[in-house]
Coordinates of C-alpha atoms in Angstrom, one line a residue:
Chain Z
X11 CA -43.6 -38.3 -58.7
X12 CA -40.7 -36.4 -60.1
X13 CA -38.0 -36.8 -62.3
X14 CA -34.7 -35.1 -63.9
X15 CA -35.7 -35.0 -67.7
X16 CA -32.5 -35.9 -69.9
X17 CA -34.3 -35.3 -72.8
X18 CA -31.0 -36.2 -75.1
X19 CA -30.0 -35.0 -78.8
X20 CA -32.2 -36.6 -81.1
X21 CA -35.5 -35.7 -79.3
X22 CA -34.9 -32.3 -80.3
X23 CA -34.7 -33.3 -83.9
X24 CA -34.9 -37.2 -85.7
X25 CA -37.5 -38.1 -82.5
X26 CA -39.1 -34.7 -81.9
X27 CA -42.6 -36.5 -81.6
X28 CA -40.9 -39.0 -78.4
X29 CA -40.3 -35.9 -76.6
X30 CA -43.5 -34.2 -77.6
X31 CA -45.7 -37.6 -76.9
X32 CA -43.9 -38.3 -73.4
X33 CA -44.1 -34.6 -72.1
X34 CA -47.8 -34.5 -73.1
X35 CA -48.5 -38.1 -71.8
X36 CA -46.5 -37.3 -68.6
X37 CA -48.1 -34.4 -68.0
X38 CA -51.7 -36.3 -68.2
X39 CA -50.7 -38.7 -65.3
X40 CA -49.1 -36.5 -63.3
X41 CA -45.7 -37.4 -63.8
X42 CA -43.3 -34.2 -62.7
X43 CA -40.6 -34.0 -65.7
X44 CA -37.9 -31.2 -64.7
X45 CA -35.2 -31.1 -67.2
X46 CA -31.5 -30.8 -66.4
X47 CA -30.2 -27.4 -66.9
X48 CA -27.9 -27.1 -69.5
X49 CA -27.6 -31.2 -70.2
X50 CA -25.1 -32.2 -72.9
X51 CA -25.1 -34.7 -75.6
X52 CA -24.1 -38.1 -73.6
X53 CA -21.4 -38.6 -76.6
X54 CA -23.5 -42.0 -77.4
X55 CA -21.7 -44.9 -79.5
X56 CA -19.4 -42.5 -80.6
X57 CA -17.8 -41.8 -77.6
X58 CA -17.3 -45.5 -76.4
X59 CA -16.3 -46.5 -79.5
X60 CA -12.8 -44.3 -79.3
X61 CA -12.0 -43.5 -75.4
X62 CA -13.9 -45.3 -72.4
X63 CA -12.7 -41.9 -70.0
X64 CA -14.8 -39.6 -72.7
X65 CA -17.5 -41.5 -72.5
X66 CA -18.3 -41.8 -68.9
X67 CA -17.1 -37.8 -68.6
X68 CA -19.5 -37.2 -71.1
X69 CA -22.6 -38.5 -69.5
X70 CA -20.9 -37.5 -65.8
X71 CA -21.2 -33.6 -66.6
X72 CA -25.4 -33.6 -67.0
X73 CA -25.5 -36.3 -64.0
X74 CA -23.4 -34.0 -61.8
X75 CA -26.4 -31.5 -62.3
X76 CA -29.2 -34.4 -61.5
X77 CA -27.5 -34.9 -58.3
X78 CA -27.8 -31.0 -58.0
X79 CA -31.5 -31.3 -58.1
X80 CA -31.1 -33.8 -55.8
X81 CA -34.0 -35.9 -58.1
X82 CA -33.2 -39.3 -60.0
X83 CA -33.3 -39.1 -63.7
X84 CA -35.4 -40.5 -66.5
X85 CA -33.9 -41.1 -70.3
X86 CA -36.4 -41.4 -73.0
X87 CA -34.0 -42.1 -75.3
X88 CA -32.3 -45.5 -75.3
X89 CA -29.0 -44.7 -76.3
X90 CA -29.0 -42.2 -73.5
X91 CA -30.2 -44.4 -71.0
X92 CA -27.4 -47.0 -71.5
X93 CA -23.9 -44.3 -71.5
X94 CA -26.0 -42.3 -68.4
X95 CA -26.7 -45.7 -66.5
X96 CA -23.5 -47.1 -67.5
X97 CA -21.8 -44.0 -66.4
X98 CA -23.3 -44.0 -63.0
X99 CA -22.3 -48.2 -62.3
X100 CA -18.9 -47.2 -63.3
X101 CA -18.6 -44.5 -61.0
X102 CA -20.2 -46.0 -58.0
X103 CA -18.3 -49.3 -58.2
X104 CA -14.2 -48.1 -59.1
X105 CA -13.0 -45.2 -57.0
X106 CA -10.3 -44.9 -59.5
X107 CA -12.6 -44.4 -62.2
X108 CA -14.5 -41.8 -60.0
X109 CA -11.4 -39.9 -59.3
X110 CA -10.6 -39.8 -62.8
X111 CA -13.8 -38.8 -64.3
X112 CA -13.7 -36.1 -61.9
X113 CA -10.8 -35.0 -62.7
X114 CA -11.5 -34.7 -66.5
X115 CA -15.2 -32.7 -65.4
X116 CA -13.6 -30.4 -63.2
X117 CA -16.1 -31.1 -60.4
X118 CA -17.1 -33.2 -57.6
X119 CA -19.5 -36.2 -59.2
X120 CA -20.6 -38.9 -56.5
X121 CA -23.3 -40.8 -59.3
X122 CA -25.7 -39.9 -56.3
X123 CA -28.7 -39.8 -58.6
X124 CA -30.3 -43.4 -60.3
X125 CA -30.8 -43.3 -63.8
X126 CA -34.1 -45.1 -65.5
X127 CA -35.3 -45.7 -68.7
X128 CA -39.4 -43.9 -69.8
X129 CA -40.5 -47.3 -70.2
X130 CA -39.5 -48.4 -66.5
X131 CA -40.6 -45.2 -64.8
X132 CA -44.2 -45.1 -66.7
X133 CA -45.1 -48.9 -66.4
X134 CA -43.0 -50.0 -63.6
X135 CA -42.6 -47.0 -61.3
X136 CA -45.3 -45.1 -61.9
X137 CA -47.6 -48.3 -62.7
X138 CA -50.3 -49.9 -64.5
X139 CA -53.0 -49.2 -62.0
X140 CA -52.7 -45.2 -62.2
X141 CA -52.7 -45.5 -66.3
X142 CA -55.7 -47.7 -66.1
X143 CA -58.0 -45.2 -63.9
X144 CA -56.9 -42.9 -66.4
X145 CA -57.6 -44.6 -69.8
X146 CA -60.6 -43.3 -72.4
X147 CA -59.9 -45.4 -75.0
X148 CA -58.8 -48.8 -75.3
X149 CA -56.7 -50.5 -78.4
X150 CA -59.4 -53.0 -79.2
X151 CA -57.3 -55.8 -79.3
X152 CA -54.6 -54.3 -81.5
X153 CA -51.9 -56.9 -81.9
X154 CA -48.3 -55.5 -81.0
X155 CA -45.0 -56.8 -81.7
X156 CA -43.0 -54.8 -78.4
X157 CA -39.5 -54.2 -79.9
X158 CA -37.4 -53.2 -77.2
X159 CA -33.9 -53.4 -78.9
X160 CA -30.1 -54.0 -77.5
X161 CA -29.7 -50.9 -75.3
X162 CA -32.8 -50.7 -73.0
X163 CA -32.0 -54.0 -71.9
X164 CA -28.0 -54.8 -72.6
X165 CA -25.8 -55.6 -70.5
X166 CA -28.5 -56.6 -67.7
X167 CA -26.0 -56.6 -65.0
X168 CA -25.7 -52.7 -65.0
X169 CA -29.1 -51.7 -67.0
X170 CA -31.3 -53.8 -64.3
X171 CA -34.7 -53.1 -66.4
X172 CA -35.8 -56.2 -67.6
X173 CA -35.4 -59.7 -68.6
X174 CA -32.6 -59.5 -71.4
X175 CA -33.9 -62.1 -73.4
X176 CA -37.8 -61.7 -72.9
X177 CA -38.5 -58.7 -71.4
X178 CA -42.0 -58.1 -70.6
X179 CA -42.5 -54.2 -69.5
X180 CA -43.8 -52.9 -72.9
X181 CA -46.0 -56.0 -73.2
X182 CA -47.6 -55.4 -69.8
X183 CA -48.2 -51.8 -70.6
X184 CA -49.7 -52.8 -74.4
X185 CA -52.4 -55.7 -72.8
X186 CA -53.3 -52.8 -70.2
X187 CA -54.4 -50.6 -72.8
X188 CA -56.5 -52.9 -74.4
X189 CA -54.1 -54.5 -76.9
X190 CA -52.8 -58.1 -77.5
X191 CA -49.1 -58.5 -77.9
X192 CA -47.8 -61.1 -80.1
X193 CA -45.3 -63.6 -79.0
X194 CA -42.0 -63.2 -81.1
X195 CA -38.4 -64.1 -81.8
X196 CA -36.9 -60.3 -82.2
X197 CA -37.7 -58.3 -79.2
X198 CA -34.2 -57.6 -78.1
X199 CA -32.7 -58.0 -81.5
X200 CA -30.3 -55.1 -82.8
X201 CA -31.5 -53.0 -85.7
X202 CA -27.3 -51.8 -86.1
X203 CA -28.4 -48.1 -84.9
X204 CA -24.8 -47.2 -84.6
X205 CA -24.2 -48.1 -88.4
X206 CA -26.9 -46.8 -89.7
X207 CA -25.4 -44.0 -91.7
X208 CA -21.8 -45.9 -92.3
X209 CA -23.6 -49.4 -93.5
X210 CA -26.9 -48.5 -94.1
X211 CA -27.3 -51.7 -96.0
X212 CA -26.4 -54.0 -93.4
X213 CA -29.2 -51.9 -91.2
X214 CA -31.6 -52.5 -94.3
X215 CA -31.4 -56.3 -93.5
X216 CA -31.5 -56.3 -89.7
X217 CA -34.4 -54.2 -90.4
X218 CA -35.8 -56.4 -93.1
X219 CA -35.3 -59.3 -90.3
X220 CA -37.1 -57.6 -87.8
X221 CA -40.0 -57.1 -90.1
X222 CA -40.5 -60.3 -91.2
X223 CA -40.8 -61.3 -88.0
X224 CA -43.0 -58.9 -86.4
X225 CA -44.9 -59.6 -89.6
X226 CA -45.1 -63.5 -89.3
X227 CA -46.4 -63.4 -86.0
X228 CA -49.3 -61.1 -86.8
X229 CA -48.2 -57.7 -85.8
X230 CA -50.2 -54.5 -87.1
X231 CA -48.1 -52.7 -85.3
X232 CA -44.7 -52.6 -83.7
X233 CA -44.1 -50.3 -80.4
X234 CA -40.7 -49.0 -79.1
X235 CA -38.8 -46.7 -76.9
X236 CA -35.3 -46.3 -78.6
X237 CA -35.0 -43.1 -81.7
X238 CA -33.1 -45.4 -82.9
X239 CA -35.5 -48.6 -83.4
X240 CA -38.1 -46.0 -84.7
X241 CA -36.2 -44.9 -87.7
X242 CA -34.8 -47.9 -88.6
X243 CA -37.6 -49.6 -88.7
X244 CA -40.0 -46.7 -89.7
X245 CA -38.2 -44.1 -91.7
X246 CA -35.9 -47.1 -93.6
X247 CA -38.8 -49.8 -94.0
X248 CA -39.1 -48.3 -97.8
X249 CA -35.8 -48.8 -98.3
X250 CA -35.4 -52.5 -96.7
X251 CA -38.4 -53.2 -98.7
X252 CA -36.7 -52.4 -101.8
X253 CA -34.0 -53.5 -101.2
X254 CA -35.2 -57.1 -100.0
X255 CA -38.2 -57.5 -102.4
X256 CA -40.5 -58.0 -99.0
X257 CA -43.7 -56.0 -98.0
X258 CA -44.6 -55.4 -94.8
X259 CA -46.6 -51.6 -94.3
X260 CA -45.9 -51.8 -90.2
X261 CA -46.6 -48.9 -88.5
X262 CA -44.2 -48.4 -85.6
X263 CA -45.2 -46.0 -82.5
X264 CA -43.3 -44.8 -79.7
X265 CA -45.3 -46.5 -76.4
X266 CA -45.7 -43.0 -75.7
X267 CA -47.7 -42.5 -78.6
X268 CA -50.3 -45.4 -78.4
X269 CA -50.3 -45.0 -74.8
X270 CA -51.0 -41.1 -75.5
X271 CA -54.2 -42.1 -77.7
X272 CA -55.6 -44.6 -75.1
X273 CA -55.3 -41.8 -72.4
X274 CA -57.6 -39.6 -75.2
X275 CA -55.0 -37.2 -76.5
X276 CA -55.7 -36.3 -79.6
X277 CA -52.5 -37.6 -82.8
X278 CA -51.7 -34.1 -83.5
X279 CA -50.3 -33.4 -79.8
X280 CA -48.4 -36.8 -79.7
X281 CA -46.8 -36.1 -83.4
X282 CA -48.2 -38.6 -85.2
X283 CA -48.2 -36.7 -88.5
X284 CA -44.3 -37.0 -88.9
X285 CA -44.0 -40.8 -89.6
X286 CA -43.3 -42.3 -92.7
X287 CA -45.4 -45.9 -92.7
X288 CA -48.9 -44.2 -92.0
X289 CA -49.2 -44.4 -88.4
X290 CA -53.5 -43.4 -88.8
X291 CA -54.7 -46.5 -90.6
X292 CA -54.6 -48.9 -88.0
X293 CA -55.6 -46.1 -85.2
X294 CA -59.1 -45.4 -87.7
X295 CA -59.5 -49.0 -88.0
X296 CA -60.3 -49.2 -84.3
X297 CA -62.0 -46.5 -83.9
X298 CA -59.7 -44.3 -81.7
X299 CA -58.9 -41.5 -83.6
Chain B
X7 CA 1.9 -92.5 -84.8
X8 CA 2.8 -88.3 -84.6
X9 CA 0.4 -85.9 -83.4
X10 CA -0.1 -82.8 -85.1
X11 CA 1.6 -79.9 -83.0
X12 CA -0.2 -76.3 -82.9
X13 CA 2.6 -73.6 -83.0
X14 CA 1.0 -70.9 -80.9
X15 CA 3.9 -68.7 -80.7
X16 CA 5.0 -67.3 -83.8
X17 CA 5.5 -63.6 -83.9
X18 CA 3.2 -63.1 -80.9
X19 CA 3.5 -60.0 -78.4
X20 CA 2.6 -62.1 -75.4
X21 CA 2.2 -58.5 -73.5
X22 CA -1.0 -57.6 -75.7
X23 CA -3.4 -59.8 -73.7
X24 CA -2.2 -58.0 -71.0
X25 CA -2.8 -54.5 -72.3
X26 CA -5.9 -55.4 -73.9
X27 CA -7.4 -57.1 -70.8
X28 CA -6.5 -53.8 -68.3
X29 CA -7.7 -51.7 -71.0
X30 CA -11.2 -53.4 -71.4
X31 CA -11.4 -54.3 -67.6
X32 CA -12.6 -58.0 -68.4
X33 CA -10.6 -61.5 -68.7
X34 CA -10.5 -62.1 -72.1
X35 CA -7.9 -64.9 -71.4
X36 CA -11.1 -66.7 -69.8
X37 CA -12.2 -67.5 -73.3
X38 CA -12.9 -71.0 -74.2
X39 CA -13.5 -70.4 -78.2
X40 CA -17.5 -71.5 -78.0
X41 CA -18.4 -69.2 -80.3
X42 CA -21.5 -68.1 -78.8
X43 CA -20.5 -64.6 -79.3
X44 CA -20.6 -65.0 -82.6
X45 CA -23.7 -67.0 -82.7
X46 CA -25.2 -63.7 -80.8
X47 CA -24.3 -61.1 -82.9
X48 CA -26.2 -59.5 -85.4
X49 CA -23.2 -58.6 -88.0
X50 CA -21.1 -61.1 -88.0
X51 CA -22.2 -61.4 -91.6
X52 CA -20.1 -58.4 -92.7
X53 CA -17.4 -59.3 -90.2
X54 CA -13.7 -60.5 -92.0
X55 CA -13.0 -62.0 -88.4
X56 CA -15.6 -63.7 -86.0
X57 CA -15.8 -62.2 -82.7
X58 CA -14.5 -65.8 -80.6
X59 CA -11.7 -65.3 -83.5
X60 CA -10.6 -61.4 -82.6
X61 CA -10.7 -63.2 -79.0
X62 CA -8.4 -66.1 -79.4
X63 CA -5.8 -63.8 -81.9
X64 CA -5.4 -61.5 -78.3
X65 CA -4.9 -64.1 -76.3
X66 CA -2.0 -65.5 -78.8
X67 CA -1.0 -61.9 -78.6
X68 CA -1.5 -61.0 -82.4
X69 CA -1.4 -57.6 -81.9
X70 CA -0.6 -56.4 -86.2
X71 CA -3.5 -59.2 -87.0
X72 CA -6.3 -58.0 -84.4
X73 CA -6.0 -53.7 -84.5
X74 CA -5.5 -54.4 -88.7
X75 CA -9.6 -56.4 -88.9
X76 CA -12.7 -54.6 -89.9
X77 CA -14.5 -56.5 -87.0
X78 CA -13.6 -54.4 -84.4
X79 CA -14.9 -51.2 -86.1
X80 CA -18.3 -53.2 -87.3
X81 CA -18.8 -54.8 -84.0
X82 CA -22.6 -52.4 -83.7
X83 CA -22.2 -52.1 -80.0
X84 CA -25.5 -53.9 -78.9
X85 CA -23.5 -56.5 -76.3
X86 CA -25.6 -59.7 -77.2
X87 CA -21.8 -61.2 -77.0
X88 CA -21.4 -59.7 -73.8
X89 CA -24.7 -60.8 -72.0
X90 CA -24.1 -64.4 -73.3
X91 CA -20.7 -65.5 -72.8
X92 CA -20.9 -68.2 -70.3
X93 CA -17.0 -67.4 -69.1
X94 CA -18.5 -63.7 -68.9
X95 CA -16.0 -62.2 -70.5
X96 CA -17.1 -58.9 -72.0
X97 CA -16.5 -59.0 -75.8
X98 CA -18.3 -55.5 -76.5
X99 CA -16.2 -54.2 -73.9
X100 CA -13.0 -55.9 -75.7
X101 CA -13.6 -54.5 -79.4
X102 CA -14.1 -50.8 -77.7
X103 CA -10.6 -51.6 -76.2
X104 CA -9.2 -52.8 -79.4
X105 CA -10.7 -49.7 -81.3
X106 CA -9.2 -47.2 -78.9
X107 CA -6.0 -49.3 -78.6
X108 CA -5.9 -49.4 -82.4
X109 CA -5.9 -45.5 -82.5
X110 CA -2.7 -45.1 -79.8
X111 CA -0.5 -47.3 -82.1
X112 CA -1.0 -45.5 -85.2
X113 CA -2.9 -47.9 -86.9
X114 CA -5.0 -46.5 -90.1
X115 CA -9.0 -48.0 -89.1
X116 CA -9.7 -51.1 -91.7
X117 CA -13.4 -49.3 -91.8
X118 CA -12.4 -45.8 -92.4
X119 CA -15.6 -44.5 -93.0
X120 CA -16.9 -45.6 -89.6
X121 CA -14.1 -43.8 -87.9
X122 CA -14.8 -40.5 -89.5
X123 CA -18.0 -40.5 -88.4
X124 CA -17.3 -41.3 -84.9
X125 CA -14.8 -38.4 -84.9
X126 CA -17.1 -35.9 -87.0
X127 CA -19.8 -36.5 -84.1
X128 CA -17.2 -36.2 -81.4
X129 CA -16.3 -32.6 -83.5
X130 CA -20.1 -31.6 -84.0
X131 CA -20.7 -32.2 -79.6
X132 CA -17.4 -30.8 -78.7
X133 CA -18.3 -27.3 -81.1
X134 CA -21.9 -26.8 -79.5
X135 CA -22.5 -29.5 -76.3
X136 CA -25.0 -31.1 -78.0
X137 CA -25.2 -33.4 -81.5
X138 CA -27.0 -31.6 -84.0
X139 CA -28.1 -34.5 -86.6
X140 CA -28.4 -32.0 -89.9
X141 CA -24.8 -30.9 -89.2
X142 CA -23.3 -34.3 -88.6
X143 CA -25.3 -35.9 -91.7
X144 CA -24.1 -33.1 -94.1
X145 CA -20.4 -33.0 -92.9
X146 CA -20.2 -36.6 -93.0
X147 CA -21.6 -37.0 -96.6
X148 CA -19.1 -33.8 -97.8
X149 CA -16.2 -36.0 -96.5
X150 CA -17.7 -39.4 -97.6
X151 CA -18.3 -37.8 -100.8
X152 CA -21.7 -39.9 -101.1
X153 CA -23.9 -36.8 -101.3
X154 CA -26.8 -38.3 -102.5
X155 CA -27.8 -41.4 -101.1
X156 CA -30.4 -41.4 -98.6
X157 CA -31.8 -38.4 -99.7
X158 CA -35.4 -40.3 -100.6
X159 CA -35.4 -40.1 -96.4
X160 CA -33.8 -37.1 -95.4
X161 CA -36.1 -34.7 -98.2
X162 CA -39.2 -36.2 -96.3
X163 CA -37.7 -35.9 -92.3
X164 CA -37.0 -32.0 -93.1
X165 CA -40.9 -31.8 -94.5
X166 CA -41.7 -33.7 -91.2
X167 CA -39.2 -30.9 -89.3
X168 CA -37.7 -33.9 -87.9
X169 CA -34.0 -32.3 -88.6
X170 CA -33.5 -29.6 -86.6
X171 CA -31.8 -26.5 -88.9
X172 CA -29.5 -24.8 -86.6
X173 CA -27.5 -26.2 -83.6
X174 CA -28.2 -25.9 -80.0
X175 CA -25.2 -23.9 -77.9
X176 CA -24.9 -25.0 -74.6
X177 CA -24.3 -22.1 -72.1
X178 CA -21.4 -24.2 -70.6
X179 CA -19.8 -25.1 -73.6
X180 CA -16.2 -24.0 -72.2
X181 CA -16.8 -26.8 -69.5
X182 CA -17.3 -29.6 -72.0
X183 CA -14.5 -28.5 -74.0
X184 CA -12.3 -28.5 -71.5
X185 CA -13.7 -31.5 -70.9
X186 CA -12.6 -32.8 -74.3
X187 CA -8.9 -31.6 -73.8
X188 CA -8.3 -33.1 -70.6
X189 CA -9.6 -36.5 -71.9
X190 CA -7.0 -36.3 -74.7
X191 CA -4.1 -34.7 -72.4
X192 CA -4.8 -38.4 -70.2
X193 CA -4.7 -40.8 -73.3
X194 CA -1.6 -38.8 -75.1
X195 CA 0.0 -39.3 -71.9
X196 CA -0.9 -43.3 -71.7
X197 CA 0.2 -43.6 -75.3
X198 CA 3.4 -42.4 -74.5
X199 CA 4.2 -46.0 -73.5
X200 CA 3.0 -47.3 -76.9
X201 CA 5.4 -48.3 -79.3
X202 CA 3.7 -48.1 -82.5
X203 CA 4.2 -50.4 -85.8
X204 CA 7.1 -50.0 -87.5
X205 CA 5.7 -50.0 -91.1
X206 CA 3.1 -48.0 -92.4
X207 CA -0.3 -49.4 -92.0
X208 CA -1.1 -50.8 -95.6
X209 CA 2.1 -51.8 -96.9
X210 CA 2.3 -55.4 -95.7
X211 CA 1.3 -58.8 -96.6
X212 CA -2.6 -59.7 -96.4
X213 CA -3.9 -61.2 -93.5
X214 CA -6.2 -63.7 -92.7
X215 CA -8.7 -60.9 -92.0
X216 CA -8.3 -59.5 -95.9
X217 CA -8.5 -62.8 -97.0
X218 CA -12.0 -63.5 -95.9
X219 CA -12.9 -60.6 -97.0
X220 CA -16.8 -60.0 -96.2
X221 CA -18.1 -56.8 -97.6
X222 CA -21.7 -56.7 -98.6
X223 CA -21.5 -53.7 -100.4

């Protein structure tokens, strides 16, 4: 099985161990991840929020070079999943919005390859059976709260990865590895990624929300696939707790992570020594690292 | 007996809803005010208009009232609105329309810092091809003038080498500038038919949107 790697911005810096954790983890199960020559930053929230032509030109001039490889392409990233997938629906249903993206790019783009989220390709595509023949270690029951966010699953009609109100991919993928996952009102939630530096207090109480949550329905831990839903819940979970008087101590993992230790790899190839709630306790606790 | 009479069309561009709705590509004018949009969405709280509200001032054609509110510029972009409306009009689709249409007429953004940073970001990918996040954070708190908040995270992602220090250059950087230039040749040319505001953004009477203020900082 291969893929067109858009690894995205942030996985060379804020979410370093995503990219590290899913190359290693892919690279386990066989999973062929070629990345796109010379991609380009998808122009995210930024770009949508000022000019709808910039960002689907954005995202069109990395696609153009999927279609090149002639391979369908994987985001890790959230954020980058949504603009590239959204990009490809817009092209492929308005020819007028095909001729004018082109003509902004300066090339031919006929949104030839699909785009998919990690989450989809690893559980979905590649499946649960080839992970399972695979596994060495399993969670021992951890209970997880899967937090999958707005943009893995928002707007359904053109993201087509899962149920927008319950989705159930992570879940499926956490019970396979030998972990339980709780039942729980803020899966799809928002943690307000895009105002996270502009309002970082209104994130504080979507986090603090979130939390709770995951907290009330017995979560030790709390799994995603967004950069964004990591460091809002992990790197800011001091501050929310400040700042709302609440305690919670939650790790939160990329899937690729706790997947990563149930296939055997050891923490220090998955980058779990760059979280900020102490990602190691819970893992010690049952026995698999 | 009289019956109360709503007077819908004081002041009102009745063109707006027109221009909004072919900007957006969605009916807005399908809108039936249930308010499940703003049921749906996480920051209403901080909103000085409700979503259903931004919706039913376009379809009055309230053009000053609606490109003037700080909703538009909070709305987070996570489309719970959009996924729920049961007339299936896209909301999130509306307040990217009313954002961009706010910046053809001229009109100063009610959430200024939100704005910078969406154009300091658009700067920082247009110089290199790629967003690099230590460049983006520092220019942003040198114009926001807040240097020192978040630093109890930012001191320990650096430790963690979780900020890249230097910026990746693209090899086809030209492309994606060029890229960028066309993009603005296109909208300067479509906002040539925009007549903007007469008076200056900021000297007028408050608005309903001032008045409800809803700042949590």
């Amino acid at each position: 099985m291969k893929y067109a790697y858009f690894p995205g911005c942030s996985l060379s810096g804020t979410a370093r161990e995503y990219d590290r954790s899913t190359r290693t983890v892919a690279r386990v199960l066989g999973l062929e991840l070629e990345d796109i020559p010379d991609w380009s930053c998808c122009g995210a929230t930024s770009a949508h929020a000022t000019s709808k032509l910039l960002s689907l030109a954005l995202p069109a001039r990395s696609l153009a070079r999927a279609d090149q490889m002639g391979l369908d392409v994987v985001a890790p990233c959230a954020a980058c999943f949504n603009r590239l997938r959204t990009t490809v629906h817009a092209v492929r249903s308005d020819r007028r919005v095909r001729q004018q993206v082109q003509e902004v790019l300066g090339e031919d783009y006929g949104a030839r390859s699909q785009v998919y989220a990690l989450p989809d390709v690893i559980v979905n595509r590649y499946g649960l059976e080839g992970i399972t023949a695979r596994l060495k270690k399993t969670l021992g029951g951890m209970k997880v709260a899967c937090y999958y966010g707005c943009l893995l699953v928002r707007p359904s009609a053109v993201m087509e990865f899962d149920d927008p109100e319950d989705p159930q991919t992570l879940d499926r993928l956490v019970r396979a590895l030998g972990g339980e996952p709780v039942v729980w009102p803020a899966k799809t939630e928002c943690c307000g990624a895009s105002l996270s530096i502009t309002r970082t207090r209104v994130v504080w109480q979507l986090a603090a929300q979130i939390l709770t949550a995951a907290q009330k329905a017995g979560a030790e831990a709390i799994v995603v696939a967004c950069p964004f839903c990591q460091s809002n819940l992990d790197m800011r979970q001091v501050q929310a707790q400040k700042w709302s008087g609440r305690r919670w101590n939650i790790p939160v993992y990329y899937f690729t992570q706790l997947l990563g230790v149930a296939l055997g790899l050891p923490p220090s190839e998955l980058g779990l020594d760059s979280h900020f709630v102490d990602p190691l306790g819970v893992l010690r606790q049952k026995a698999l690292v | 007996m009289t019956k109360a009479v709503l007077d819908l069309a004081v002041g009102m561009e009745p063109g707006f809803l027109r221009e909004v709705e072919e900007e957006a590509g969605t009916r807005v004018s399908l809108c039936y005010q249930c308010g499940k949009c703003a049921a749906s969405c996480p920051v209403s709280f901080v909103m000085d208009l409700e979503p259903y509200q931004v919706i039913r001032l376009v379809q009055l054609g309230a053009r000053d009232e609606v490109l003037r509110c700080r909703t538009i510029w909070l709305c987070a972009s996570c489309t719970a609105c959009t996924e729920r409306c049961p007339r299936e009009v896209d909301v999130a689709a509306t307040m990217d329309a009313l954002r961009a249409l706010a910046g053809r007429y001229g009109y100063r953004p009610a959430e200024g810092p939100i704005a910078v940073f969406h154009e300091l970001f658009l700067d920082n990918v247009r110089a290199t091809g790629r967003l690099h996040e230590l460049g983006l954070m520092a220019r942003y708190k040198l114009r926001s003038g807040d240097l020192f908040s978040d630093l109890d995270v930012g001191l320990p992602m650096m430790r963690h080498g979780k900020l890249a220090p230097l910026p990746h250059r693209i090899r086809g950087i030209d492309q994606v500038r060029a890229l960028f230039a066309r993009v603005r040749a296109v909208e300067v040319a479509r906002a040539g038919g925009a007549t903007p505001g007469q008076e200056a953004p900021g000297d007028r009477a408050p608005s309903a949107a001032d008045r409800k203020g809803g700042e949590v900082r």
